[in-house]
Coordinates of C-alpha atoms in Angstrom, one line a residue:
X46 CA -8.1 -46.0 9.9
X47 CA -9.3 -43.8 7.1
X48 CA -8.7 -40.6 9.2
X49 CA -5.2 -41.5 10.1
X50 CA -4.1 -42.0 6.5
X51 CA -5.6 -38.6 5.5
X52 CA -3.7 -36.9 8.3
X53 CA -0.4 -38.5 7.3
X54 CA -0.7 -37.4 3.7
X55 CA -1.6 -33.9 4.7
X56 CA 1.5 -33.6 6.9
X57 CA 3.9 -35.0 4.4
X58 CA 3.1 -32.4 1.7
X59 CA 5.7 -29.6 1.6
X60 CA 4.6 -26.1 2.2
X61 CA 4.8 -24.1 -1.1
X62 CA 6.1 -20.5 -1.3
X63 CA 2.9 -19.5 -3.0
X64 CA 1.0 -19.7 0.3
X65 CA 2.4 -16.5 1.7
X66 CA 0.0 -13.8 3.0
X67 CA -0.9 -10.7 0.9
X68 CA 1.6 -7.9 1.2
X69 CA 0.8 -4.3 0.7
X70 CA 2.7 -2.3 -2.0
X71 CA 2.9 1.4 -2.2
X72 CA 4.7 4.0 -4.4
X73 CA 6.4 7.0 -3.1
X74 CA 9.3 9.5 -3.4
X75 CA 12.6 9.2 -1.4
X76 CA 13.0 12.3 0.8
X77 CA 16.1 11.2 2.7
X78 CA 18.9 8.7 2.2
X79 CA 21.3 9.7 5.0
X80 CA 21.1 6.5 6.9
X81 CA 22.9 3.3 6.1
X82 CA 20.6 0.8 4.2
X83 CA 17.6 2.9 5.1
X84 CA 15.7 5.5 3.1
X85 CA 12.7 7.7 4.1
X86 CA 9.9 7.5 1.6
X87 CA 6.9 9.9 1.4
X88 CA 3.8 8.0 0.4
X89 CA 0.8 9.9 -0.8
X90 CA -2.8 8.7 -0.5
X91 CA -5.8 10.2 -2.1
X92 CA -8.8 10.0 0.2
X93 CA -12.4 11.1 -0.6
X94 CA -13.9 13.2 2.2
X95 CA -16.8 11.4 3.9
X96 CA -19.2 14.3 3.9
X97 CA -18.2 16.7 1.1
X98 CA -16.8 14.2 -1.5
X99 CA -13.7 16.3 -2.3
X100 CA -10.6 14.2 -3.0
X101 CA -7.8 15.2 -0.6
X102 CA -4.1 14.3 -0.7
X103 CA -2.7 12.9 2.5
X104 CA 0.9 11.9 2.8
X105 CA 3.0 10.1 5.5
X106 CA 6.6 9.1 5.7
X107 CA 7.9 5.6 6.3
X108 CA 11.3 4.2 6.8
X109 CA 12.2 1.6 4.2
X110 CA 15.0 -1.0 4.0
X111 CA 17.3 -0.5 1.0
X112 CA 19.9 -3.3 1.0
X113 CA 22.2 -2.0 -1.7
X114 CA 21.9 1.7 -0.8
X115 CA 20.7 2.3 -4.4
X116 CA 17.9 4.8 -3.9
X117 CA 18.7 8.5 -3.7
X118 CA 16.7 11.6 -2.9
X119 CA 14.0 12.3 -5.4
X120 CA 13.7 8.7 -6.8
X121 CA 10.3 7.2 -7.4
X122 CA 10.3 3.8 -5.7
X123 CA 8.0 0.8 -5.2
X124 CA 8.0 -0.5 -1.7
X125 CA 6.5 -3.6 -0.1
X126 CA 5.5 -4.5 3.4
X127 CA 7.8 -6.9 5.1
X128 CA 8.8 -8.3 8.5
X129 CA 10.0 -5.8 11.1
X130 CA 13.6 -4.9 10.3
X131 CA 14.1 -2.6 13.3
X132 CA 12.0 -0.6 15.7
X133 CA 10.6 1.6 12.9
X134 CA 11.3 -0.2 9.6
X135 CA 8.5 -2.4 8.2
X136 CA 8.9 -1.8 4.5
X137 CA 11.6 -2.7 1.8
X138 CA 12.4 -1.3 -1.6
X139 CA 11.3 -3.6 -4.3
X140 CA 12.2 -1.5 -7.4
X141 CA 13.3 2.0 -8.4
X142 CA 10.7 3.1 -10.9
X143 CA 12.3 6.4 -11.9
X144 CA 15.6 8.0 -11.0
X145 CA 15.7 11.7 -9.9
X146 CA 16.8 14.1 -12.6

C-alpha cells in the first residue's frame, strides 16, 4: 500500500518548466541575412593546441532562426541551441547584442 500512494503522488505533480535540459549559447556575427526568417552567423572558438599550447582561432557558420527578421549583416548576436527548425537550422537568435555601424 505504501508504494502505491508514493507512485500516485509522484504522477500527480505537474512538470515545471525549470526542468528543461541545458542549452548551449554562443556569440557571433551575422554574415548573411538574405533568407526569410534565417540568418547565417559565424561563431568563433578559441582552442588551445594540444601539443604546442598556442591559442588558435577557429570559426564555423551556423544557420540561425530569426523570427522577426531583425538581425542584419554585421550585428553581434547571442544565439541558443533549440529544436530542429529545418534540415540545417538548430539555433535561434536570443538577443542582438550590438548593431552594425
